[in-house]
XYZ file of C-alpha atoms in Angstrom:
666
model
C -10.848 26.856 52.886
C -13.399 27.665 50.460
C -13.596 25.017 48.236
C -15.128 23.517 51.547
C -17.356 25.382 52.590
C -18.986 25.193 48.945
C -18.902 21.405 49.466
C -20.533 21.896 53.109
C -22.940 24.282 51.470
C -24.143 22.135 48.454
C -23.492 18.478 51.089
C -26.238 20.457 53.296
C -28.530 20.927 50.295
C -28.360 17.836 49.195
C -29.217 16.706 51.816
C -32.224 18.497 53.230
C -34.422 17.568 49.850
C -33.693 14.292 51.096
C -34.898 15.286 54.272
C -38.427 16.380 52.853
C -38.611 13.766 51.011
C -41.947 11.398 51.180
C -42.090 7.510 49.970
C -46.268 7.990 50.405
C -47.929 7.529 47.305
C -44.984 6.178 45.146
C -45.916 4.915 41.717
C -44.187 0.880 41.259
C -41.996 1.123 38.490
C -41.641 -1.854 36.038
C -38.560 -2.181 34.111
C -38.283 -2.197 30.160
C -35.693 -2.256 27.411
C -34.733 1.435 26.560
C -34.145 2.371 22.796
C -32.955 5.375 21.651
C -35.583 6.965 21.186
C -35.793 7.893 24.753
C -32.475 10.087 25.009
C -30.616 7.956 27.431
C -27.312 6.736 26.894
C -23.861 4.585 28.771
C -20.694 4.248 28.220
C -18.498 2.749 29.685
C -14.210 1.702 29.416
C -12.845 -1.668 30.941
C -10.278 -4.411 30.450
C -12.841 -6.981 31.719
C -13.148 -8.984 28.408
C -15.665 -11.697 28.406
C -12.523 -14.205 26.983
C -9.297 -13.436 27.996
C -5.442 -15.363 28.554
C -1.666 -14.434 28.053
C 1.120 -16.829 27.308
C 4.832 -16.292 26.249
C 4.387 -15.963 22.731
C 5.263 -17.763 19.569
C 8.210 -19.427 18.795
C 10.099 -16.256 17.221
C 11.141 -14.331 20.662
C 11.008 -11.049 18.092
C 7.250 -11.551 17.582
C 4.154 -10.545 19.374
C 0.879 -11.690 18.447
C -2.638 -10.508 19.161
C -5.549 -12.392 19.102
C -8.448 -9.915 18.668
C -12.133 -11.655 18.826
C -14.931 -8.868 18.313
C -18.834 -9.785 19.082
C -21.972 -7.525 17.917
C -25.272 -7.791 19.465
C -26.618 -6.575 16.142
C -23.768 -8.964 13.459
C -26.460 -7.000 10.489
C -25.265 -3.774 11.530
C -21.573 -1.933 10.217
C -19.795 -0.859 12.629
C -16.747 1.818 13.171
C -13.852 1.165 16.110
C -11.167 2.592 16.613
C -7.750 1.068 18.122
C -5.629 2.607 19.313
C -1.886 1.133 19.943
C 0.831 2.773 21.807
C 4.207 1.269 22.450
C 7.506 2.981 24.935
C 10.202 3.724 22.784
C 12.866 1.013 23.413
C 9.548 -1.297 22.226
C 8.534 0.879 18.642
C 10.203 -1.107 16.475
C 9.707 -4.970 18.178
C 7.546 -6.549 15.893
C 3.660 -7.058 17.175
C 1.291 -8.518 14.380
C -2.334 -8.302 15.328
C -4.841 -10.718 13.539
C -8.136 -9.360 14.222
C -12.060 -11.254 13.532
C -15.879 -10.327 14.127
C -19.084 -11.586 14.133
C -19.695 -7.804 11.857
C -18.991 -6.262 9.111
C -16.118 -3.699 11.040
C -14.285 -0.908 9.938
C -11.030 -0.670 12.358
C -9.264 2.492 12.517
C -6.145 2.244 14.165
C -3.451 4.580 15.420
C -0.558 3.861 16.053
C 1.743 6.162 17.175
C 4.891 5.590 15.918
C 5.335 1.920 15.909
C 4.832 -0.323 12.738
C 2.018 -3.267 13.460
C 0.761 -6.099 10.347
C -3.042 -6.824 10.487
C -4.681 -10.145 9.509
C -8.058 -9.626 9.202
C -11.944 -11.357 7.294
C -13.059 -9.536 4.587
C -15.691 -8.525 7.760
C -12.583 -6.162 8.561
C -11.549 -3.187 7.530
C -8.547 -1.181 8.436
C -7.103 1.954 8.198
C -3.959 3.637 9.377
C 0.197 4.762 8.868
C 2.633 2.180 9.251
C 0.396 -0.463 9.316
C 0.912 -3.817 6.943
C -3.445 -5.249 6.164
C -3.486 -9.346 5.000
C -6.835 -10.147 4.413
C -7.791 -14.646 4.856
C -10.215 -16.311 5.539
C -10.789 -16.940 10.049
C -12.591 -19.701 12.023
C -15.761 -17.392 13.239
C -15.650 -19.924 16.666
C -13.392 -17.965 19.060
C -11.781 -21.110 19.880
C -11.121 -21.999 16.966
C -9.869 -19.247 16.045
C -7.351 -19.120 18.741
C -5.705 -22.911 18.054
C -5.130 -22.361 14.192
C -3.052 -19.391 15.892
C -1.435 -20.559 17.966
C -0.694 -23.284 15.834
C 0.493 -20.937 12.357
C 2.641 -18.652 14.239
C 3.728 -21.285 17.839
C 1.812 -19.433 20.817
C 0.305 -16.156 21.262
C 0.920 -13.043 23.678
C -2.431 -12.256 24.441
C -6.451 -13.159 23.518
C -8.891 -10.882 23.694
C -12.431 -11.762 23.060
C -14.276 -8.413 23.436
C -18.741 -7.379 23.391
C -20.039 -4.671 21.681
C -16.574 -2.335 21.585
C -16.603 1.775 20.421
C -12.743 1.896 20.851
C -9.149 -0.165 22.210
C -6.293 1.677 23.769
C -4.139 -1.339 23.212
C -0.422 -1.032 25.349
C 2.724 -3.046 23.827
C 4.603 -2.035 26.794
C 4.320 -4.810 29.059
C 6.253 -8.066 29.868
C 5.627 -11.660 28.639
C 3.415 -13.597 30.348
C 4.899 -16.495 32.465
C 2.169 -18.804 30.965
C 3.684 -22.021 29.108
C 0.158 -21.582 27.285
C -3.154 -18.658 26.589
C -5.861 -20.750 27.776
C -9.047 -18.913 28.007
C -10.810 -17.887 31.496
C -14.573 -15.949 31.522
C -14.137 -12.417 32.595
C -10.852 -11.820 32.146
C -9.056 -8.992 33.281
C -6.808 -7.837 30.507
C -5.786 -5.072 32.463
C -2.485 -3.332 32.234
C -1.811 -3.701 27.518
C -6.265 -3.626 26.490
C -9.454 -1.950 28.076
C -11.766 -0.328 25.350
C -15.001 1.604 25.837
C -18.171 -0.156 25.785
C -22.045 1.018 24.749
C -24.268 -0.576 27.094
C -26.738 -2.751 25.364
C -28.510 -3.580 28.665
C -29.925 -0.299 30.060
C -33.823 0.388 31.054
C -35.829 1.780 32.967
C -39.650 2.508 32.975
C -41.029 5.253 31.224
C -44.182 3.922 31.503
C -44.800 4.172 34.980
C -43.695 8.090 35.673
C -45.460 9.114 38.214
C -43.586 12.601 38.015
C -42.373 12.834 34.471
C -40.886 16.218 36.223
C -38.421 14.289 38.134
C -35.972 11.757 36.521
C -33.618 9.033 38.394
C -30.764 7.633 37.006
C -29.062 3.645 38.634
C -25.386 2.606 37.871
C -25.395 -0.759 39.846
C -20.638 -1.424 39.484
C -20.427 -5.090 39.843
C -16.827 -5.614 40.111
C -15.581 -7.411 43.234
C -12.525 -5.971 45.495
C -9.430 -6.597 44.227
C -7.292 -7.318 47.545
C -6.504 -3.735 49.240
C -5.683 -1.852 46.703
C -7.475 1.195 45.629
C -10.181 0.884 42.794
C -10.948 4.760 41.084
C -13.728 5.055 39.297
C -14.250 7.968 36.867
C -18.335 9.462 36.162
C -19.198 11.798 34.368
C -23.415 13.052 32.951
C -23.036 15.549 30.048
C -26.789 16.793 28.761
C -26.480 17.527 25.006
C -29.217 19.671 23.061
C -29.029 20.153 19.284
C -29.696 23.584 19.736
C -28.971 26.236 22.518
C -29.250 24.817 25.898
C -32.094 22.880 28.355
C -35.072 25.162 29.190
C -35.614 23.267 32.702
C -32.898 22.159 34.789
C -35.045 19.040 35.441
C -34.506 17.409 39.528
C -32.395 14.609 38.797
C -30.993 11.888 41.341
C -27.702 10.033 40.853
C -28.328 6.462 42.331
C -23.988 5.218 42.653
C -23.939 1.964 44.129
C -20.649 -0.364 44.052
C -18.416 -1.979 46.643
C -16.904 -0.278 49.954
C -13.591 -0.156 48.378
C -14.227 1.776 45.748
C -13.870 5.665 45.180
C -16.319 7.694 42.721
C -14.297 10.773 40.505
C -17.069 12.951 40.323
C -16.600 15.032 37.222
C -19.087 17.378 35.721
C -21.491 18.697 37.713
C -25.249 20.926 37.277
C -27.441 22.105 39.828
C -30.577 20.453 40.331
C -28.158 16.846 40.786
C -28.845 15.423 43.423
C -26.915 11.752 44.635
C -26.438 9.016 46.175
C -23.291 7.016 46.142
C -22.560 4.109 47.769
C -18.369 3.943 49.471
C -16.415 6.805 48.503
C -16.372 9.858 46.217
C -14.517 13.321 45.269
C -16.114 15.857 42.910
C -13.409 17.551 40.479
C -14.863 20.915 41.288
C -14.548 21.088 44.810
C -10.428 19.326 44.170
C -9.282 15.731 45.440
C -11.592 15.533 48.655
C -12.765 12.161 49.836
C -15.982 12.622 51.508
C -18.139 9.090 52.593
C -21.222 7.559 50.755
C -23.515 5.862 52.111
C -24.645 2.384 52.627
C -26.723 1.319 50.091
C -28.710 -1.895 48.884
C -27.863 -4.471 47.762
C -30.502 -5.336 45.018
C -32.473 -4.000 42.424
C -35.313 -4.307 43.576
C -33.470 -1.860 46.665
C -31.996 0.703 44.462
C -35.483 1.445 43.467
C -37.419 1.729 46.711
C -34.041 4.030 47.514
C -34.977 5.847 44.385
C -38.870 5.852 45.991
C -37.846 7.091 48.200
C -36.850 10.106 47.700
C -39.541 10.906 45.270
C -37.921 9.932 42.836
C -40.316 7.168 41.458
C -39.362 7.926 37.171
C -36.775 6.021 37.013
C -34.958 6.766 33.031
C -32.201 4.453 33.410
C -30.974 1.482 35.171
C -27.872 -0.169 34.472
C -26.022 -3.269 36.226
C -21.875 -2.817 34.438
C -19.610 -5.861 35.556
C -16.331 -3.248 36.048
C -15.102 -0.044 34.062
C -12.529 2.233 35.001
C -15.052 5.739 33.492
C -18.369 5.622 33.016
C -20.015 8.231 30.509
C -23.460 9.022 31.370
C -24.883 10.448 28.394
C -28.777 12.532 29.144
C -30.388 13.963 25.417
C -32.626 16.945 26.521
C -36.105 18.932 25.024
C -33.588 22.680 23.886
C -35.180 26.505 23.827
C -34.459 27.897 20.812
C -32.833 31.447 20.921
C -35.652 34.391 20.207
C -33.956 35.415 16.802
C -36.276 33.900 13.954
C -34.738 30.372 12.946
C -33.870 30.500 8.952
C -33.424 27.383 7.201
C -31.140 25.289 7.798
C -28.887 25.171 5.228
C -28.339 21.331 3.499
C -24.620 20.174 3.577
C -22.834 19.266 0.689
C -23.169 15.270 -0.166
C -20.365 14.020 -0.927
C -20.488 12.364 -4.588
C -20.754 8.508 -5.616
C -17.199 8.234 -6.687
C -16.413 10.081 -4.313
C -17.842 8.180 -2.070
C -17.460 4.588 -3.544
C -13.044 5.537 -4.091
C -13.309 6.010 -0.035
C -15.130 2.872 0.838
C -12.380 0.478 -1.267
C -9.292 2.047 -0.409
C -10.316 2.314 3.472
C -11.614 -1.553 2.594
C -8.400 -3.429 0.547
C -9.559 -5.772 -0.863
C -6.936 -7.466 -2.664
C -3.910 -8.855 -2.060
C -0.634 -9.033 -4.459
C 1.573 -11.788 -4.870
C 4.454 -12.802 -7.128
C 1.104 -14.863 -8.491
C -0.589 -12.204 -8.987
C -2.782 -9.906 -7.478
C -6.443 -11.333 -5.919
C -9.470 -9.094 -5.239
C -12.381 -10.368 -3.522
C -15.613 -8.475 -2.446
C -18.108 -9.365 -0.235
C -20.788 -8.773 -2.498
C -22.862 -8.435 1.709
C -20.882 -5.346 2.270
C -21.038 -3.540 -1.051
C -25.369 -3.838 -0.950
C -25.134 -2.179 2.851
C -22.798 0.405 2.231
C -24.426 1.425 -0.956
C -27.768 1.432 0.471
C -29.367 -1.580 -1.150
C -32.617 0.129 -2.032
C -31.033 2.908 -4.350
C -28.305 0.502 -5.955
C -25.711 -2.100 -6.673
C -23.036 -2.889 -8.050
C -23.482 -5.331 -11.016
C -19.969 -5.694 -12.756
C -15.542 -5.113 -11.279
C -12.854 -5.220 -13.980
C -9.455 -3.810 -13.229
C -8.877 -0.815 -15.838
C -7.941 -3.632 -18.282
C -11.551 -4.357 -18.815
C -10.972 -7.664 -20.637
C -10.005 -8.492 -16.786
C -13.261 -8.778 -15.183
C -13.970 -9.997 -12.349
C -16.232 -13.598 -11.648
C -19.285 -13.920 -9.375
C -20.168 -16.851 -7.047
C -22.861 -14.649 -5.913
C -21.157 -13.843 -2.432
C -18.580 -12.465 -3.910
C -16.621 -10.352 -6.553
C -13.396 -12.160 -7.092
C -10.507 -11.472 -9.582
C -8.006 -12.681 -10.244
C -4.516 -11.489 -12.429
C -0.485 -12.216 -13.083
C 1.466 -8.954 -12.921
C 2.453 -6.643 -15.490
C -1.724 -8.029 -16.982
C -4.172 -5.869 -17.322
C -2.822 -2.655 -16.858
C -0.374 -3.270 -14.365
C 2.276 -1.566 -13.260
C 4.717 -2.091 -10.990
C 6.413 0.751 -9.692
C 10.173 -0.281 -8.573
C 9.656 -4.006 -9.206
C 7.647 -3.445 -5.231
C 4.302 -0.838 -5.509
C 1.496 -2.893 -7.945
C -0.189 -0.105 -9.326
C -3.546 -0.528 -10.834
C -7.734 0.635 -10.694
C -11.099 -1.605 -10.198
C -13.845 -0.364 -12.646
C -17.285 -0.452 -11.480
C -20.644 -0.501 -12.811
C -23.914 0.064 -10.758
C -27.593 -0.675 -11.763
C -29.255 2.061 -13.405
C -26.244 4.951 -13.744
C -24.562 5.705 -15.873
C -21.145 5.545 -16.377
C -18.444 3.464 -14.265
C -17.045 5.026 -11.619
C -12.363 4.473 -11.615
C -10.600 3.100 -8.191
C -7.392 3.957 -8.441
C -5.567 1.557 -5.510
C -1.705 -0.394 -4.426
C -0.544 -2.706 -2.856
C 3.150 -4.332 -2.019
C 5.086 -7.156 -2.946
C 6.296 -8.879 0.042
C 9.463 -8.988 1.201
C 11.904 -10.938 -0.914
C 15.869 -11.753 -1.726
C 16.153 -13.259 -5.231
C 19.688 -14.428 -6.119
C 21.108 -13.790 -10.163
C 23.778 -14.752 -12.344
C 24.734 -12.429 -14.689
C 27.087 -13.447 -17.776
C 28.498 -9.675 -18.219
C 29.656 -7.167 -15.895
C 27.377 -5.063 -17.234
C 24.254 -6.957 -15.157
C 21.697 -5.587 -18.167
C 21.247 -9.023 -19.722
C 19.332 -11.977 -19.040
C 19.968 -13.644 -16.103
C 21.288 -17.416 -15.727
C 21.720 -20.489 -14.694
C 25.089 -21.344 -16.548
C 28.426 -20.531 -14.451
C 31.224 -21.281 -17.674
C 34.988 -22.340 -16.202
C 37.670 -20.671 -15.419
C 35.379 -16.976 -16.545
C 33.584 -14.566 -14.482
C 30.807 -15.075 -13.790
C 28.664 -11.889 -12.447
C 25.872 -12.211 -8.597
C 23.240 -10.437 -7.975
C 21.162 -10.075 -4.106
C 18.031 -8.096 -4.169
C 16.393 -7.346 -0.964
C 13.164 -6.482 -2.250
C 10.975 -3.701 -0.041
C 9.418 -1.027 0.209
C 11.668 0.934 3.032
C 13.725 3.077 1.184
C 16.681 3.195 3.511
C 16.176 -1.065 3.972
C 19.973 -2.486 3.932
C 21.483 -5.707 2.710
C 24.743 -7.017 3.089
C 25.935 -10.388 2.415
C 27.626 -12.443 5.114
C 29.674 -15.707 3.805
C 28.731 -17.156 0.353
C 30.500 -20.934 -1.080
C 29.354 -22.469 -4.157
C 28.651 -25.832 -3.434
C 29.598 -29.486 -6.048
C 27.336 -32.405 -5.993
C 30.449 -34.181 -5.680
C 31.762 -31.940 -2.855
C 34.935 -32.936 -3.954
C 35.095 -29.382 -6.303
C 33.107 -26.657 -3.894
C 34.288 -23.457 -3.432
C 33.818 -20.138 0.180
C 33.458 -17.258 -1.586
C 32.760 -15.204 0.605
C 32.914 -15.697 4.370
C 32.523 -12.772 7.679
C 31.484 -10.353 5.430
C 34.695 -9.676 3.219
C 36.787 -11.958 -0.059
C 38.043 -15.802 0.809
C 38.652 -16.441 -2.970
C 41.414 -14.781 -4.340
C 39.295 -14.765 -7.381
C 35.495 -13.127 -5.728
C 35.476 -10.189 -5.908
C 32.721 -6.943 -4.942
C 31.705 -4.896 -7.207
C 29.856 -1.350 -6.939
C 26.097 -1.774 -6.658
C 23.589 0.570 -7.373
C 21.936 1.305 -3.864
C 21.917 -0.758 -0.356
C 18.990 -3.074 -1.064
C 22.129 -4.523 -3.700
C 24.922 -6.589 -2.981
C 26.939 -7.682 -6.345
C 30.463 -9.711 -6.064
C 31.962 -11.472 -9.155
C 34.273 -14.784 -9.018
C 36.092 -17.211 -11.281
C 34.856 -21.475 -10.670
C 38.819 -22.915 -11.556
C 37.972 -26.583 -11.844
C 40.207 -29.938 -10.519
C 43.157 -30.996 -12.138
C 41.178 -34.288 -12.766
C 38.561 -32.814 -14.471
C 36.580 -29.430 -16.767
C 33.497 -29.205 -14.056
C 31.035 -30.923 -12.313
C 27.486 -31.066 -12.622
C 25.363 -29.725 -11.365
C 26.292 -27.330 -8.522
C 24.538 -24.904 -6.330
C 25.389 -21.243 -5.192
C 24.584 -20.934 -1.515
C 24.235 -17.000 0.361
C 23.985 -15.996 4.000
C 22.965 -12.199 4.396
C 21.910 -9.976 7.182
C 19.698 -7.699 6.423
C 17.087 -4.979 7.774
C 14.162 -3.565 7.311
C 11.051 -0.395 8.768
C 9.008 -4.527 8.657
C 11.147 -7.184 10.082
C 14.160 -4.739 11.841
C 18.142 -6.477 11.634
C 17.002 -10.478 10.682
C 19.159 -13.094 8.755
C 17.855 -14.627 5.226
C 19.426 -18.012 3.217
C 19.229 -17.630 -0.376
C 20.129 -20.570 -3.003
C 20.230 -20.481 -6.275
C 20.029 -24.459 -8.267
C 23.366 -23.833 -11.471
C 25.742 -25.988 -13.647
C 28.889 -25.579 -15.792
C 29.658 -25.794 -18.585
C 33.760 -25.618 -20.827
C 34.329 -22.928 -21.593
C 34.323 -21.952 -25.646
C 37.147 -19.248 -25.166
C 41.380 -21.091 -24.663
C 42.490 -20.310 -21.200
C 45.567 -18.617 -21.072
C 47.306 -20.967 -18.391
C 47.264 -24.249 -19.289
C 46.978 -27.030 -16.166
C 49.482 -29.683 -15.705
C 47.060 -32.797 -16.519
C 47.130 -30.843 -19.915
C 50.764 -30.259 -19.512
C 51.675 -34.184 -19.415
C 49.332 -34.883 -22.312
C 51.374 -32.920 -24.987
C 54.542 -34.142 -23.117
C 53.362 -36.824 -23.781
C 52.389 -37.010 -27.362
C 55.855 -35.394 -28.478
C 57.274 -38.055 -26.441
C 55.831 -40.796 -28.561
C 55.987 -38.884 -32.145
C 59.423 -38.542 -31.548
C 59.218 -42.510 -31.052
C 57.903 -42.701 -34.830
C 59.664 -40.575 -36.917
C 62.882 -42.367 -35.268
C 61.353 -45.733 -35.936
C 60.215 -45.052 -39.909
C 63.595 -43.141 -39.888
C 65.625 -46.456 -39.341
C 62.891 -48.570 -41.601
C 64.083 -46.165 -44.188
C 67.818 -46.573 -43.510
C 67.808 -50.545 -43.220
C 66.087 -50.876 -46.957
C 68.042 -48.969 -49.574
C 71.867 -49.307 -48.435
C 73.861 -51.154 -50.210
C 75.702 -54.274 -49.488
C 79.658 -55.075 -49.492
C 82.637 -53.274 -47.797
C 82.695 -48.719 -48.453
C 85.205 -48.080 -51.608
C 88.130 -47.210 -50.477
C 89.355 -43.542 -51.282
C 91.430 -42.126 -53.883
C 93.160 -38.877 -53.981
C 92.271 -36.849 -57.216
C 95.566 -35.763 -58.969
C 95.420 -32.040 -60.111
C 96.779 -32.780 -64.376
C 96.723 -36.605 -64.114
C 98.535 -38.531 -66.985
C 96.194 -38.936 -69.852
C 96.866 -42.655 -69.963
C 94.653 -42.955 -66.291
C 92.797 -40.626 -67.407
C 91.371 -42.300 -69.974
C 91.626 -45.766 -68.368
C 89.508 -43.688 -66.153
C 87.628 -42.961 -67.771
C 87.525 -46.741 -69.484
C 86.322 -48.306 -66.482
C 84.212 -45.844 -65.408
C 81.575 -46.013 -68.910
C 82.040 -49.633 -68.466
C 79.992 -49.980 -65.831
C 77.255 -47.172 -67.235
C 73.932 -49.765 -67.767
C 72.106 -47.571 -68.952
C 70.880 -47.156 -72.887
C 72.492 -43.354 -72.660
C 75.665 -44.110 -71.113
C 75.775 -46.408 -74.760
C 74.906 -44.365 -77.136
C 77.208 -41.814 -75.503
C 80.445 -44.532 -76.008
C 79.662 -45.401 -79.164
């Protein structure tokens, strides 16, 4: 009840002020664009973009790709822009990619609220924030060409929005995919509910040169958005009076004219005593609760609104702003403020940031480097360096890495520096984090400015063979037949909690006759395959023995093909295939077991040797035997008679034909 009484008293005072007004002798108002010196700024948030569309997204259902094209009315300036990205718990692990292009140099600060994002930008955009991966590339300066290129690169996109003069962007990843087959841009597209952004209006006008009564001022805001069916629309309106010091000396009588269609409810925030207002549609005042009050009918033209202000004796229109669509509007007024009676002491000057600290912050935020397996690529736009370093003070004359012999080339527009990994004093941490530092030489300044930097190599899977179980020797691509070969599969990633699991591995020969399935379903399937202890969750090791077929020692060449299950924070769960070309060679060490072919060979050789030996013995026997019947053997008496003995001796002696025998007989 008390609030209603206060509200009634306020409305009575407001209406009384208007009934006393007289339109006579009020000068005309000629609108002119306002500059920042006039002390009036208008900001608003909206979901209406200059051009935009949505579609079902890329061919990969686990990926979202959102394209943002930023257009600024002053492309030669450097802008700071904040992007807030939110997602529900069930969608926080979804892969989300933002492709951002701009016609001006932009410093993007990203707040991710726990979700991991990838930003692909031009060299004009610098991205800073936690849990994000950034890539810089050449993107088209045409929004239409950029849209087509992004569709081609990713097999479609989830959303596209062209934003004019944004100051802050809020992006919600909780929306369901669109049913549109293709993303076809529409002008004045409504990106609600997944996107809204804050804009500093560049269409603020006023009539400062025709101020008839500078002790009074009017501010007119015409919200021109169309009614959205029967759904109610509400707009928050806030007024801020800013003073560098103290409080405003006098509260100027101020008239606020809020024009919209009748379906809009204005929620008016901060108030001050000398404020009067005219509102179309309905309105509430936060200081009096949620009580809705009816508005008044206001003209549907610029001239009519100016005349309405003059009729209330507010001929000095300090600002007139037309806004296409808005969810909230903030009117900031710079006032002449009173000084306190205390003696004024000289304001201490703020301690300046050193040039070295400034350069380190500038380059670290910019991140102009890119790390690949082929090496480091660094691209520095000279225009941006000139603007950031204030061209009238100093400029960059030379850029090198920590090894001063690794010097950037100057092509008049950019400093470009390329080097291989592990060169130019580059250090690799865990074989994935690349570390070095940029060294800048500045015109007319002594010494150098060093900016340490690091970047991550892209996630990659390595499949390698080793000849020994300690995995300490150099990798090989040669497999010795009938001997153990040791295999290591490594998942290179910065995620220390990533995991790798081998699902299937097979050894495939060129003729397909000796292929072996080594691992299937995460388990060894071949008697010769064995899992080994692995040093981390991103490395898996096993061994196998290749046994040749019965008719051959080995087939050459061959391929080891493995299917892997990978998990990381960057890409979530996904599968990957990797392969390695190899050749076989016969082991130089005799095998402990002989194949059937070997056994048959040895048997046949022994048989052949036996046949040849038998034939040789028969040949010798047949050529050395004396022909005729064999002499009959006579029994030998123990004591033969003397006559027989001499007869026998004579017989034997007569048969000897050798000289020795003849000599003996004589």
